[in-house]
Coordinates of C-alpha atoms in Angstrom, one line a residue:
X16 CA -20.0 113.9 -29.4
X17 CA -18.5 115.7 -26.5
X18 CA -22.0 116.0 -24.9
X19 CA -22.5 112.2 -25.0
X20 CA -19.2 111.4 -23.2
X21 CA -20.6 112.0 -19.6
X22 CA -23.7 110.0 -20.5
X23 CA -21.6 107.1 -21.7
X24 CA -19.5 107.2 -18.6
X25 CA -22.6 107.1 -16.5
X26 CA -23.9 104.1 -18.4
X27 CA -20.6 102.3 -17.9
X28 CA -20.6 103.0 -14.1
X29 CA -24.2 101.9 -13.8
X30 CA -23.4 98.7 -15.7
X31 CA -20.4 98.0 -13.4
X32 CA -22.5 98.5 -10.3
X33 CA -25.2 96.3 -11.7
X34 CA -22.7 93.6 -12.7
X35 CA -21.4 93.7 -9.1
X36 CA -24.9 93.3 -7.7
X37 CA -24.9 96.6 -6.0
X38 CA -28.1 98.6 -5.7
X39 CA -27.7 102.2 -6.9
X40 CA -28.6 104.7 -4.1
X41 CA -29.1 107.6 -6.4
X42 CA -30.9 107.2 -9.7
X43 CA -31.3 110.7 -11.1
X44 CA -32.6 111.9 -14.4
X45 CA -31.1 115.1 -15.9
X46 CA -34.0 117.2 -17.1
X47 CA -33.3 120.6 -18.8
X48 CA -36.4 122.6 -19.5
X49 CA -38.0 126.0 -19.6
X50 CA -40.5 126.2 -16.8
X51 CA -41.9 129.5 -18.2
X52 CA -43.7 127.5 -21.0
X53 CA -46.6 125.5 -19.6
X54 CA -46.4 122.9 -22.4
X55 CA -42.8 122.2 -21.3
X56 CA -44.0 121.5 -17.8
X57 CA -46.6 119.1 -19.2
X58 CA -43.9 117.2 -21.1
X59 CA -41.6 117.3 -18.0
X60 CA -44.3 115.7 -15.9
X61 CA -44.7 112.9 -18.5
X62 CA -40.9 112.3 -18.3
X63 CA -41.0 112.3 -14.5
X64 CA -43.9 109.7 -14.5
X65 CA -41.9 107.5 -16.8
X66 CA -38.8 107.8 -14.7
X67 CA -40.6 107.0 -11.5
X68 CA -42.1 103.9 -13.0
X69 CA -38.6 102.5 -13.9
X70 CA -37.1 103.3 -10.5
X71 CA -35.5 106.7 -10.7
X72 CA -35.6 108.6 -7.4
X73 CA -34.4 112.1 -8.3
X74 CA -34.3 114.7 -11.0
X75 CA -31.5 117.1 -11.7
X76 CA -33.5 120.0 -12.9
X77 CA -31.9 122.6 -15.1
X78 CA -33.5 125.8 -16.3
X79 CA -31.4 128.9 -17.2
X80 CA -34.0 131.0 -15.5
X81 CA -32.9 129.8 -12.1
X82 CA -30.3 132.6 -12.6
X83 CA -32.8 135.3 -13.1
X84 CA -35.7 134.4 -10.8
X85 CA -36.1 138.0 -9.8
X86 CA -37.3 138.8 -13.4
X87 CA -39.7 135.9 -13.7
X88 CA -43.5 136.4 -13.8
X89 CA -45.9 134.8 -11.5
X90 CA -46.7 132.0 -14.0
X91 CA -43.1 130.8 -13.8
X92 CA -43.5 130.0 -10.1
X93 CA -46.9 128.5 -10.6
X94 CA -45.4 126.1 -13.2
X95 CA -42.5 125.3 -10.9
X96 CA -44.9 124.6 -8.0
X97 CA -46.9 122.3 -10.2
X98 CA -43.8 120.4 -11.1
X99 CA -42.8 120.2 -7.5
X100 CA -46.1 118.8 -6.4
X101 CA -45.9 116.1 -9.1
X102 CA -42.4 115.2 -7.9
X103 CA -43.6 114.9 -4.3
X104 CA -46.5 112.7 -5.5
X105 CA -44.0 110.5 -7.5
X106 CA -41.5 110.4 -4.6
X107 CA -38.9 112.1 -6.8
X108 CA -36.3 114.5 -5.2
X109 CA -35.7 117.6 -7.2
X110 CA -32.1 118.7 -7.3
X111 CA -31.8 122.1 -8.9
X112 CA -28.8 122.6 -11.2
X113 CA -27.4 126.0 -10.2
X114 CA -24.4 128.1 -11.2
X115 CA -24.1 127.0 -14.8
X116 CA -20.7 127.6 -16.4
X117 CA -20.3 128.0 -20.1

């Protein structure tokens, strides 16, 4: 339940902005994934395509491995690059979630 509170607040704020006829400047999707696993990147790309179709313009990308990049194999960076290229193609900004607490 505690995890859904921020999401519910976001929905309320979006609803208020919509009701007032204001265009939202930032429409971001929170995407938490493990970029080391190629299948996860495939699934993330599907989510990104869907988000772009409905008007999202950014992705807040979370992966715990952002904290340990010095230990990641080459394939991690290849997967990240593939995701980055797709985001550019879809005109989605990628905002990395860094410094996780908890």
